[in-house]
XYZ file of N, CA, C and O in Angstrom:
808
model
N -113.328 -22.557 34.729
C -111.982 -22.613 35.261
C -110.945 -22.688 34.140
O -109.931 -21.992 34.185
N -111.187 -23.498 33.172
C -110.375 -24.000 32.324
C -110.279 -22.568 31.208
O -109.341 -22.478 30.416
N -111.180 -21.696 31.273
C -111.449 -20.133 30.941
C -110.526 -19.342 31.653
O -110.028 -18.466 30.947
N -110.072 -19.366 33.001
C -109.404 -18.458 33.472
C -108.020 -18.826 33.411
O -107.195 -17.947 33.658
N -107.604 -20.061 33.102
C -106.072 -20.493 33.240
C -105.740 -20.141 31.600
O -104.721 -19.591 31.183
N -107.035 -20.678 30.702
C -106.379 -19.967 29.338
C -105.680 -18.470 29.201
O -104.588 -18.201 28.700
N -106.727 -17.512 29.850
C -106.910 -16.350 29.869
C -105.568 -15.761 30.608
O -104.930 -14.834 30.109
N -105.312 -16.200 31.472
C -103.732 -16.157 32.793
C -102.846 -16.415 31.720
O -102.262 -15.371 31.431
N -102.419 -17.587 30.840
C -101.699 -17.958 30.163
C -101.533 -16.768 28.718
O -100.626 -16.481 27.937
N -102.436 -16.493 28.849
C -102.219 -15.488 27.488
C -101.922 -14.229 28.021
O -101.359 -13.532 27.177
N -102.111 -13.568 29.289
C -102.021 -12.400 30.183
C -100.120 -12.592 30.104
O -99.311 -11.675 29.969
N -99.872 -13.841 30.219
C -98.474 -13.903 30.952
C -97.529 -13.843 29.221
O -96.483 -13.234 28.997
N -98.289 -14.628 28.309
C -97.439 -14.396 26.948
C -97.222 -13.231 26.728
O -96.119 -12.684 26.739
N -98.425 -12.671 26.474
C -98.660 -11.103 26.401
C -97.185 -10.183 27.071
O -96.323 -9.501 26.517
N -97.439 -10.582 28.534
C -96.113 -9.789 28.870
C -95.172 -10.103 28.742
O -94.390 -9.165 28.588
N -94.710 -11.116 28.715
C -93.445 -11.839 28.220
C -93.010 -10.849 27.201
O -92.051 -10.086 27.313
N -93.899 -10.959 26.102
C -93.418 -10.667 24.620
C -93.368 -9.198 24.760
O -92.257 -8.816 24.394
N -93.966 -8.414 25.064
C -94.283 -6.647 25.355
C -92.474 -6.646 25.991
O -91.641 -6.113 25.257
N -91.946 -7.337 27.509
C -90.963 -6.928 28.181
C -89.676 -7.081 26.654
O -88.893 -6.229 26.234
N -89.985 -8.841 26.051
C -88.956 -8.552 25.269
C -88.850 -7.615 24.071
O -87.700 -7.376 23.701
N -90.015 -6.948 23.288
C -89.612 -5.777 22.635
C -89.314 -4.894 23.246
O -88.396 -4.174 22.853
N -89.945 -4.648 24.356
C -88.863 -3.524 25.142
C -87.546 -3.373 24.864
O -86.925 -2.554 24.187
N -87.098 -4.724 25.796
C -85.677 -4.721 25.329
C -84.760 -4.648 24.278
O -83.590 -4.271 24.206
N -85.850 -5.255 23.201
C -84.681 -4.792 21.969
C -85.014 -3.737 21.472
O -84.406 -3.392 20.460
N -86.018 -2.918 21.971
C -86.304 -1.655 21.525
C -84.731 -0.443 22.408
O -84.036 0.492 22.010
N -84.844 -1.131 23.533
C -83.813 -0.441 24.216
C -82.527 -0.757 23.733
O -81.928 0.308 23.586
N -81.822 -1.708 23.417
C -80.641 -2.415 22.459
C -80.334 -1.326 21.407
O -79.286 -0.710 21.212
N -81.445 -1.259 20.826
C -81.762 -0.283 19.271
C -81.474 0.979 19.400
O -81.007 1.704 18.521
N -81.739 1.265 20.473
C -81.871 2.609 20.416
C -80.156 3.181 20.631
O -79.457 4.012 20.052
N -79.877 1.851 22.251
C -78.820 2.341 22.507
C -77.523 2.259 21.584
O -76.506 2.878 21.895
N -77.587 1.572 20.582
C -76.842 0.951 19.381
C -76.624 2.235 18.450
O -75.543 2.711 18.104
N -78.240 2.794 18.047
C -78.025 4.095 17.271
C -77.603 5.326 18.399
O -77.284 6.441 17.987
N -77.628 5.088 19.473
C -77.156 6.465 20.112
C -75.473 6.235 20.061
O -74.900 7.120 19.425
N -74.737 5.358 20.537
C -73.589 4.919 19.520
C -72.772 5.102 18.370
O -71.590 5.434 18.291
N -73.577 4.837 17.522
C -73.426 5.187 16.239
C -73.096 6.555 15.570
O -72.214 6.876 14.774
N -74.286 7.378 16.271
C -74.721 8.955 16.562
C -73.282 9.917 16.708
O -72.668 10.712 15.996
N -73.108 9.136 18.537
C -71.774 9.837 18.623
C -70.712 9.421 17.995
O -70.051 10.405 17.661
N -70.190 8.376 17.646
C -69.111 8.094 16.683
C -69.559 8.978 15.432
O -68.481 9.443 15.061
N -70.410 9.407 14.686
C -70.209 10.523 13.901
C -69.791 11.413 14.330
O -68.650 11.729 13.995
N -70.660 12.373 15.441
C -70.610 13.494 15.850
C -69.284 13.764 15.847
O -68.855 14.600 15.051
N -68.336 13.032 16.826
C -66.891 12.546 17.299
C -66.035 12.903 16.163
O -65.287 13.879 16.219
N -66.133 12.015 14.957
C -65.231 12.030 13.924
C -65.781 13.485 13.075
O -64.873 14.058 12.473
N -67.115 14.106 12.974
C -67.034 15.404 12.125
C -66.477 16.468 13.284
O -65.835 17.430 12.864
N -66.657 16.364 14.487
C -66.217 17.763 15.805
C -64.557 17.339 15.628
O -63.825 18.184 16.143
N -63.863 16.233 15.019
C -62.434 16.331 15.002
C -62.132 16.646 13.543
O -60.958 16.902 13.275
N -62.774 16.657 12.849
C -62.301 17.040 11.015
C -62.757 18.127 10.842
O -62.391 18.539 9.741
N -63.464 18.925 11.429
C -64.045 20.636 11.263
C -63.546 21.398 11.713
O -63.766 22.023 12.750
N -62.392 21.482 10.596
C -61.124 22.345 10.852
C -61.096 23.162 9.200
O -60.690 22.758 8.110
N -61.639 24.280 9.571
C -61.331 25.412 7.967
C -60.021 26.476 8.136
O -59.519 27.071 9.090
N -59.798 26.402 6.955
C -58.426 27.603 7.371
C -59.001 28.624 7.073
O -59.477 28.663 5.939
N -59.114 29.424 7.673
C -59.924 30.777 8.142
C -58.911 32.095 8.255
O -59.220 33.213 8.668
N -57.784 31.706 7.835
C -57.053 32.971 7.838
C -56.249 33.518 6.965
O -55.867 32.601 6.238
N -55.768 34.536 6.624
C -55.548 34.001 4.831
C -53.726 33.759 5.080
O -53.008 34.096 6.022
N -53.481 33.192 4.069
C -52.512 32.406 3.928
C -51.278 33.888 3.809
O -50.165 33.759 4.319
N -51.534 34.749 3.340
C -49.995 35.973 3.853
C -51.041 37.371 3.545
O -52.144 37.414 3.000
N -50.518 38.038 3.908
C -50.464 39.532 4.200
C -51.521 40.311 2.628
O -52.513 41.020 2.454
N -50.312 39.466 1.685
C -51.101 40.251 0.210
C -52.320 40.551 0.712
O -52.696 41.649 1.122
N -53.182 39.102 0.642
C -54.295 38.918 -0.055
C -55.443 39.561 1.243
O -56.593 39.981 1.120
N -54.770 39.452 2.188
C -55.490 40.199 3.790
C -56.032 41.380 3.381
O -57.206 41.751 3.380
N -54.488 42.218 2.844
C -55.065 43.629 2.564
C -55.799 43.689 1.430
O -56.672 44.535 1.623
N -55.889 43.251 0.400
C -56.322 43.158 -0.740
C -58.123 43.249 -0.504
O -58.920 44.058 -0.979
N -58.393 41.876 0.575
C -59.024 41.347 0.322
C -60.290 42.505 1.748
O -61.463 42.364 2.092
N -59.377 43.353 2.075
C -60.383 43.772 3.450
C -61.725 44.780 2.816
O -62.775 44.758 3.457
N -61.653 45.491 1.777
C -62.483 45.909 1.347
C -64.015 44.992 0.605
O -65.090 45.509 0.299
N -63.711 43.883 0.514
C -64.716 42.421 -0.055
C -65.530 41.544 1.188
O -65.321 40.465 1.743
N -66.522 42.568 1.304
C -67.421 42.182 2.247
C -67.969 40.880 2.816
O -68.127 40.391 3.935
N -68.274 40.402 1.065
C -68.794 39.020 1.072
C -67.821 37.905 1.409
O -68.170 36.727 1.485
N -66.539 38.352 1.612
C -65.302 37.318 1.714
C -65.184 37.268 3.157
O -65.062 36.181 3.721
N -65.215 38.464 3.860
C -65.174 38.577 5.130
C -66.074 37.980 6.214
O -65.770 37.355 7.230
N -67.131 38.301 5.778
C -68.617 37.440 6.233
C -68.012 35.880 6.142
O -67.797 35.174 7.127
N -67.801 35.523 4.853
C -67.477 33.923 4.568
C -66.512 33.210 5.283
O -66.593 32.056 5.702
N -65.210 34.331 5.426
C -64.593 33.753 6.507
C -64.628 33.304 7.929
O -64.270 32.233 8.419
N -65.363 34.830 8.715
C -65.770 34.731 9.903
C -66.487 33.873 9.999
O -66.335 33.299 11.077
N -67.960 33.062 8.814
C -68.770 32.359 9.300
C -67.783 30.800 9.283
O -68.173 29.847 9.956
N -66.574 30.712 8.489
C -66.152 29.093 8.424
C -65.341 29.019 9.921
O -65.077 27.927 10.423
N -64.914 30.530 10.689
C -64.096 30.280 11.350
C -64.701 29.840 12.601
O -64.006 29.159 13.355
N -65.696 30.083 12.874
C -66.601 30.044 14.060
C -66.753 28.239 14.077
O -66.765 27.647 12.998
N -66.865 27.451 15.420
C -67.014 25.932 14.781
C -68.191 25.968 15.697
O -68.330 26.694 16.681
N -69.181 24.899 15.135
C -70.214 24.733 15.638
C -70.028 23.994 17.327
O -68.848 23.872 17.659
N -70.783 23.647 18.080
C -70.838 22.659 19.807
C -71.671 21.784 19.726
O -72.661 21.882 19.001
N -71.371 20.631 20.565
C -72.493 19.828 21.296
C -73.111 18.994 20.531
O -72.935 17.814 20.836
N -74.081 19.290 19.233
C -74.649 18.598 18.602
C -74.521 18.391 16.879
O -74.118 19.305 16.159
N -74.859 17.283 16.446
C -74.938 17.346 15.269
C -75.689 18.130 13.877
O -75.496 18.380 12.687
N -76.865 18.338 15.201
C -77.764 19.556 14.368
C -77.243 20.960 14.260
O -77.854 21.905 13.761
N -76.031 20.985 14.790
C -75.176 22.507 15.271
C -74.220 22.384 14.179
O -73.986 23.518 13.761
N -73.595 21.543 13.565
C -73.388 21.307 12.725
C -73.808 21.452 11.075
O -73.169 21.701 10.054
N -75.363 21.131 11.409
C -76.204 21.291 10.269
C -76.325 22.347 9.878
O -76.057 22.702 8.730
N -76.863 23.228 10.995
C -76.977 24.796 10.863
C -75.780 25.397 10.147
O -75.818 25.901 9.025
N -74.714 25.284 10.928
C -73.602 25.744 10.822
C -73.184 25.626 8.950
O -73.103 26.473 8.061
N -73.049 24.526 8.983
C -73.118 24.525 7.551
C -73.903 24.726 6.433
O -73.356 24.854 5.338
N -75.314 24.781 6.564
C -76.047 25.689 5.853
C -76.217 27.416 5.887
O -76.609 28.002 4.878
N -75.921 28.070 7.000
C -75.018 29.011 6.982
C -73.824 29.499 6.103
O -73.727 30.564 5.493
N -72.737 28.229 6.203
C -71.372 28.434 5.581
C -71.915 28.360 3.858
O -71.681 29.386 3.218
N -72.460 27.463 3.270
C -73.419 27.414 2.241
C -73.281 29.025 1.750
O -72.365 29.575 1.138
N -74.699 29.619 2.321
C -75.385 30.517 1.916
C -73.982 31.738 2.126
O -73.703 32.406 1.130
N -73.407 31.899 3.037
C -71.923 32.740 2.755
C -70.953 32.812 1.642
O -70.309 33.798 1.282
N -70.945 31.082 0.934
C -70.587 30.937 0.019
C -70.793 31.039 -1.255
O -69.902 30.977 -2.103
N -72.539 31.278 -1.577
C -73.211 31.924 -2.700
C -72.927 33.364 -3.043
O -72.841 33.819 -4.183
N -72.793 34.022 -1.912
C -72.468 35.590 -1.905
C -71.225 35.911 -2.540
O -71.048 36.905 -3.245
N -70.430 35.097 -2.287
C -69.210 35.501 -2.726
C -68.504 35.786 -4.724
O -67.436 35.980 -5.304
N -69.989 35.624 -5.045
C -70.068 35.576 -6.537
C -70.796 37.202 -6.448
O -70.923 37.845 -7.490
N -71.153 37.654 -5.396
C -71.382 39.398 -5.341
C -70.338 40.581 -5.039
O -69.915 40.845 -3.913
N -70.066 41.105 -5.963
C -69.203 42.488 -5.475
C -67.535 42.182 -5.279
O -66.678 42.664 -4.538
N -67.527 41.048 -6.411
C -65.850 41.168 -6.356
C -65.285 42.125 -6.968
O -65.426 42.739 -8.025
N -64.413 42.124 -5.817
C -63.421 43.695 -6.155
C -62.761 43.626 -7.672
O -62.471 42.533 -8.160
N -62.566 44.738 -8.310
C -62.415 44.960 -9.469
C -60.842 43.905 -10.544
O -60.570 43.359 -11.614
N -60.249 44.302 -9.013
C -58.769 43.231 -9.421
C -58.981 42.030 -9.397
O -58.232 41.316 -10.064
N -59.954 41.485 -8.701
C -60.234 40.043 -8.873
C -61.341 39.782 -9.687
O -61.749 38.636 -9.500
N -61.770 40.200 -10.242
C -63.387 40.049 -10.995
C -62.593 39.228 -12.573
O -62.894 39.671 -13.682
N -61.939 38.445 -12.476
C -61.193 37.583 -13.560
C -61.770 36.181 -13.457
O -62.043 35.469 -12.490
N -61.849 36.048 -14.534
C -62.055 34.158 -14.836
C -61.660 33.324 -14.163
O -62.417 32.352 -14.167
N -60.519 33.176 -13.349
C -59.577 32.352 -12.972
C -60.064 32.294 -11.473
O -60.220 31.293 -10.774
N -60.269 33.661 -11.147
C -60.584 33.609 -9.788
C -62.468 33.107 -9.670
O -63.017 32.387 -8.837
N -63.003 33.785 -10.779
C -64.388 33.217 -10.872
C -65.039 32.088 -10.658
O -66.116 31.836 -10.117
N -63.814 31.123 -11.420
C -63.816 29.424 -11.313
C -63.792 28.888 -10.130
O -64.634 28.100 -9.699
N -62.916 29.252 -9.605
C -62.151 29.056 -8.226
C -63.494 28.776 -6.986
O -63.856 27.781 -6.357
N -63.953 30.185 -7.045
C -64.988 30.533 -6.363
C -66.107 29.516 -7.102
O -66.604 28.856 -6.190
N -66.570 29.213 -8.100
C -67.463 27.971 -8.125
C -67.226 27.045 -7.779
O -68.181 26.467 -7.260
N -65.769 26.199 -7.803
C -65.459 24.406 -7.635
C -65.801 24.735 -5.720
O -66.295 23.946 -4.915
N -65.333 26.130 -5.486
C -65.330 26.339 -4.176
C -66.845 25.941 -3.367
O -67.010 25.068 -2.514
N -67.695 26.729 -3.845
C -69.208 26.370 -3.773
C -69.402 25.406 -3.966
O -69.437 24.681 -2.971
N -69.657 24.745 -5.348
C -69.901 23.639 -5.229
C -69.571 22.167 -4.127
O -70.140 21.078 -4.058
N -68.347 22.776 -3.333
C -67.966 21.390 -2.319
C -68.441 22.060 -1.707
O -69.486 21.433 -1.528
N -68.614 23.452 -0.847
C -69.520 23.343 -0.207
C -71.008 22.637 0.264
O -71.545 22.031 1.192
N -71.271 23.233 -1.208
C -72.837 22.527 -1.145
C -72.776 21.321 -0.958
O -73.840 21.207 -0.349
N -72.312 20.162 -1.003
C -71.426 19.067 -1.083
C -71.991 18.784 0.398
O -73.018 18.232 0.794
N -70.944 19.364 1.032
C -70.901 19.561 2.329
C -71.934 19.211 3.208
O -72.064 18.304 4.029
N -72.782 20.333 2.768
C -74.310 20.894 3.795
C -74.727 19.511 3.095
O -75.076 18.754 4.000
N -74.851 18.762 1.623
C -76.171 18.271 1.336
C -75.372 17.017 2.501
O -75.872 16.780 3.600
N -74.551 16.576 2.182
C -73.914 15.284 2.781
C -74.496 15.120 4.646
O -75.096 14.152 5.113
N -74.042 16.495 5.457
C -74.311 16.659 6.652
C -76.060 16.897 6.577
O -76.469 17.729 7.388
N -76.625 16.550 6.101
C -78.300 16.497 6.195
C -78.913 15.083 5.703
O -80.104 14.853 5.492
N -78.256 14.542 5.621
C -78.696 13.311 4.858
C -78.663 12.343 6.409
O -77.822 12.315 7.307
N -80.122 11.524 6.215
C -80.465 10.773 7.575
C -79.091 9.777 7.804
O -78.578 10.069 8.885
N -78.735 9.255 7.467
C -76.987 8.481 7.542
C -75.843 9.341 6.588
O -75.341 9.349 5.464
N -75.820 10.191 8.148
C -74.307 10.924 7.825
C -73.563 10.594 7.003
O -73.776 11.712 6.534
N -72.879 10.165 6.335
C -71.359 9.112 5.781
C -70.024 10.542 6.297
O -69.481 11.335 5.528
N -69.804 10.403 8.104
C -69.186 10.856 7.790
C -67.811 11.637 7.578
O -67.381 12.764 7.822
N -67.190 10.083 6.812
C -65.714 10.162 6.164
C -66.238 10.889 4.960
O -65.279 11.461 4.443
N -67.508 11.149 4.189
C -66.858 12.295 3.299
C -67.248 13.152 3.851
O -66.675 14.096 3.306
N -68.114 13.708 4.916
C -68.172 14.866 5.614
C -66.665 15.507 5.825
O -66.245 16.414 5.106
N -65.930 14.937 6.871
C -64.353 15.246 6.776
C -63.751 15.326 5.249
O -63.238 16.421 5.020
N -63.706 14.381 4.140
C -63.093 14.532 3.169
C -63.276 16.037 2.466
O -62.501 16.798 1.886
N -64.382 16.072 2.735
C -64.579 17.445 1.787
C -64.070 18.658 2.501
O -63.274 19.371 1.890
N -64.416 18.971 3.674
C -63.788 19.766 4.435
C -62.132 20.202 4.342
O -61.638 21.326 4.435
N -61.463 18.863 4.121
C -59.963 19.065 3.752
C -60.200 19.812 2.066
O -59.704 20.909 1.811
N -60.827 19.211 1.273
C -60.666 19.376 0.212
C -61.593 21.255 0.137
O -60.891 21.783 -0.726
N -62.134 21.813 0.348
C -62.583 22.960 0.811
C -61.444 23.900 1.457
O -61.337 25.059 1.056
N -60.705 23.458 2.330
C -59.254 23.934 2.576
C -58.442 23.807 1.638
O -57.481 24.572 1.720
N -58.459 23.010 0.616
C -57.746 23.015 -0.686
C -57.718 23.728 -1.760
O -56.767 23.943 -2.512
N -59.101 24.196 -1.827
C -59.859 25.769 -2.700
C -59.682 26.306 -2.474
O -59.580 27.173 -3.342
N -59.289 26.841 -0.764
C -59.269 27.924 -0.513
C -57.558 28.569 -0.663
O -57.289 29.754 -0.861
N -56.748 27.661 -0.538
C -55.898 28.195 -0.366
C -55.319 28.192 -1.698
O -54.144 28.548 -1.797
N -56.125 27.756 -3.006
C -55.865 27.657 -4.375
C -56.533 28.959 -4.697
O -55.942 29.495 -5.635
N -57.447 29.593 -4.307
C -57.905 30.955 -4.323
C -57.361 31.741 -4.009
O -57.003 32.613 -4.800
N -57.046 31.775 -2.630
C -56.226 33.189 -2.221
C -54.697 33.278 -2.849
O -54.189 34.375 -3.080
N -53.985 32.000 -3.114
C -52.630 31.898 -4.115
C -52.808 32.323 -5.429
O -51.708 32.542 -5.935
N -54.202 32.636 -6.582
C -54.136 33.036 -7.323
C -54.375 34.902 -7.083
O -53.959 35.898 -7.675
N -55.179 34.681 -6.011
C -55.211 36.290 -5.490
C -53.986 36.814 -5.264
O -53.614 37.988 -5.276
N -53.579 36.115 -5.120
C -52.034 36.843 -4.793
C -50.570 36.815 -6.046
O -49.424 37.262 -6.001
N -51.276 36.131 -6.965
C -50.566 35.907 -8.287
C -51.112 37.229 -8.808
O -50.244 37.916 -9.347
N -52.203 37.702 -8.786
C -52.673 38.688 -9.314
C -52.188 40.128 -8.648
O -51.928 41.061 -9.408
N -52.096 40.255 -7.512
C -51.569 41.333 -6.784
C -49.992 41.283 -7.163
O -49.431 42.313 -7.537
N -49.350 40.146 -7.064
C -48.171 40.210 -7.487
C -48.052 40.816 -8.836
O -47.473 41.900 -8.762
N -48.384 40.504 -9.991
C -48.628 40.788 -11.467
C -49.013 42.082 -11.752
O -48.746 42.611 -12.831
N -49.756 42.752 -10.672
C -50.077 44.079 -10.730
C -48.727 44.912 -10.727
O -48.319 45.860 -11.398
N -48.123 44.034 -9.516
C -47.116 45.500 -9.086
C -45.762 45.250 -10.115
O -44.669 45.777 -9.912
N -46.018 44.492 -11.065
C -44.800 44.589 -12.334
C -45.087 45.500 -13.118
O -46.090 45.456 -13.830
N -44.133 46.610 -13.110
C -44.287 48.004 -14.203
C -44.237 47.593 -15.708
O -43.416 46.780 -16.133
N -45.426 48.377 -16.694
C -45.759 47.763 -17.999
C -44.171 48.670 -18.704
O -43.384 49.581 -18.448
N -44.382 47.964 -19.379
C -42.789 48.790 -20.677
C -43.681 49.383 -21.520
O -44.818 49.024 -21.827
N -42.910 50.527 -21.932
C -43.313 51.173 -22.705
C -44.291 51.088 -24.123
O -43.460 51.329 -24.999
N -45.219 50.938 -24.613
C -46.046 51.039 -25.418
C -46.658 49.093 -24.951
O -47.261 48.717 -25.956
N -46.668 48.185 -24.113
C -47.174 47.159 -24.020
C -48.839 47.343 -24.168
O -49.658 46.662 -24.784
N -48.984 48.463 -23.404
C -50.585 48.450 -23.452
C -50.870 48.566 -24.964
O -51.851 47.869 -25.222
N -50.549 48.973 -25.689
C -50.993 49.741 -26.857
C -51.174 47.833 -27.625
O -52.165 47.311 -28.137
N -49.962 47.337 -27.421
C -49.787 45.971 -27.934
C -50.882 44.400 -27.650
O -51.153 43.398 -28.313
N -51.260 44.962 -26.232
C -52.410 43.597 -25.553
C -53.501 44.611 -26.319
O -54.348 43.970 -26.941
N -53.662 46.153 -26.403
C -55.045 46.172 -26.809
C -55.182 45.629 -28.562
O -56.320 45.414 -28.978
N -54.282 45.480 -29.280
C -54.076 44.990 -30.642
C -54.541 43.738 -30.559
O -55.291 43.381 -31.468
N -54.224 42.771 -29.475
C -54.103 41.357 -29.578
C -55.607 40.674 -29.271
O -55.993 39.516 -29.431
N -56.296 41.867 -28.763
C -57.718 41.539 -28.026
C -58.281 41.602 -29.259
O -58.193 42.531 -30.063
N -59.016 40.303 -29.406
C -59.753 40.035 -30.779
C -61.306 40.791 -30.995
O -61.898 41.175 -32.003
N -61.580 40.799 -29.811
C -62.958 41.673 -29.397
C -62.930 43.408 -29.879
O -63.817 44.260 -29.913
N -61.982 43.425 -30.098
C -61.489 45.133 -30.581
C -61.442 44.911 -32.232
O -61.873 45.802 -32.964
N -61.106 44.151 -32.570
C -60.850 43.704 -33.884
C -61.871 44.051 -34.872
O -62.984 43.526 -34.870
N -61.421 45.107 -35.882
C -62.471 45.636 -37.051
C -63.320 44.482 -37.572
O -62.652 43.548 -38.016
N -64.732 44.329 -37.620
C -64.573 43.119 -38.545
C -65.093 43.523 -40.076
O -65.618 44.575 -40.438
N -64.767 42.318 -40.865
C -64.580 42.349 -41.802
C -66.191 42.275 -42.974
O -66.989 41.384 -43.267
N -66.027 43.722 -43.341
C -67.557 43.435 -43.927
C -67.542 44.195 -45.370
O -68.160 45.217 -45.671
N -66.459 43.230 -46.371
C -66.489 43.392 -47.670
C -67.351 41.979 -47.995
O -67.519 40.945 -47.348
N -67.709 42.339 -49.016
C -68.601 41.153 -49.231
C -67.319 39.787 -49.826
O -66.169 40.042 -50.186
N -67.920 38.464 -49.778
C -66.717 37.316 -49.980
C -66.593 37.718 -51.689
O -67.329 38.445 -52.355
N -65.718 37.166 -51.983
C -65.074 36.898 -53.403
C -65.810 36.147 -54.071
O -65.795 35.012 -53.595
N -66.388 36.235 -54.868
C -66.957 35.020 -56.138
C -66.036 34.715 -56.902
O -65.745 35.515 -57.791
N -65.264 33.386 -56.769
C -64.719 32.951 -57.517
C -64.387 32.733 -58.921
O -63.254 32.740 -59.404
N -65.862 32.473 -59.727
C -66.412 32.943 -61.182
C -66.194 34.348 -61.493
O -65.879 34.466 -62.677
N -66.237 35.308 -60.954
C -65.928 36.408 -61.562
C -64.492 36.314 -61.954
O -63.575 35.721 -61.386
N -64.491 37.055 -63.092
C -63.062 36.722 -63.914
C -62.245 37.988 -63.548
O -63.034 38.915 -63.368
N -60.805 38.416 -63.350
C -59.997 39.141 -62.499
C -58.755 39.293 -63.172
O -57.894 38.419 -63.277
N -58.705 40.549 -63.663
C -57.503 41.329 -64.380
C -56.319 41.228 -63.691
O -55.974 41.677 -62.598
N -55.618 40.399 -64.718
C -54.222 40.625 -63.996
C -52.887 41.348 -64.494
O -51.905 41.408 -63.755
């Protein structure tokens, strides 16, 4: 007897303790589902790219540059519903953004704009690695996003410094003058050096 009341007594701990991890298993969960959407919430209100170009120049300029076009359409599109839509989305925008170091048009194929297009990438990548990481953080998810809108429109303003600069007529013999100044053109110099010791008629 004194066998079966032990046995009852441990049947009843048993469940006791099983119902209360339940419950804080359910607490937990519902705590991180919480959590979850307060991300989701704050990146579906900061995933905002400027997707259109900032004036006319750089539109036309820019319609023949495949890889720019792709890049745009893919930032303009916004992901739905989930956070993993998100993920995608931005590893997508990523890989759009590697391309764009392919087949720049001849007027832009300059240093200035070259740069541009890396700090540009690089926050991207930024981006995607930040939105994959098991705890979102994400206020810099949004931060970067603004700051990605900040490249961009520091890009297409030098694109358009450059289109502008084009259409100023050169004066007369200037070309002849920048090709003088280009050091890369420059004869070089292949007399042999001076020996000092040698003695020199004067």
């Amino acid at each position: 007897m004194k066998y079966q009341i032990s046995l009852f007594l441990l049947l009843t701990t048993l469940l006791f303790s099983c119902q209360n991890e339940n419950e804080k298993r359910f607490a937990e969960n519902a705590k991180e589902a919480k959590k979850k959407e307060v991300i989701f919430n704050n990146i579906n209100k900061g995933w905002t790219f400027l997707d259109e170009p900032i004036n006319e120049i750089s539109e036309s300029q820019l319609n023949s540059w495949t890889e720019w076009r792709e890049f745009m359409k893919e930032i303009g599109e916004k992901p739905r519903k989930t956070i993993g839509a998100f993920q995608k989305k931005s590893a997508a925008i990523s890989k759009k953004a590697m391309a764009l170091n392919n087949n720049i048009p001849a007027q832009f194929n300059q240093p200035q704009i070259k740069s541009r297009i890396s700090i540009l990438i690089t926050k991207i990548k930024m981006l995607d690695l930040f939105i994959h990481l098991s705890k979102i953080p994400d206020d810099k998810v949004v931060f970067l996003i603004q700051e990605i809108n900040k490249e961009l429109i520091s890009l297409e303003r030098q694109m358009d410094k450059i289109v502008e600069k084009a259409k100023i007529p050169k004066e007369q013999g200037e070309e002849d003058f920048l090709r003088m100044l280009d050091t890369t053109r420059a004869i070089p110099n292949s007399a042999p050096p001076i020996d000092p010791n040698i003695p020199r008629v004067e």
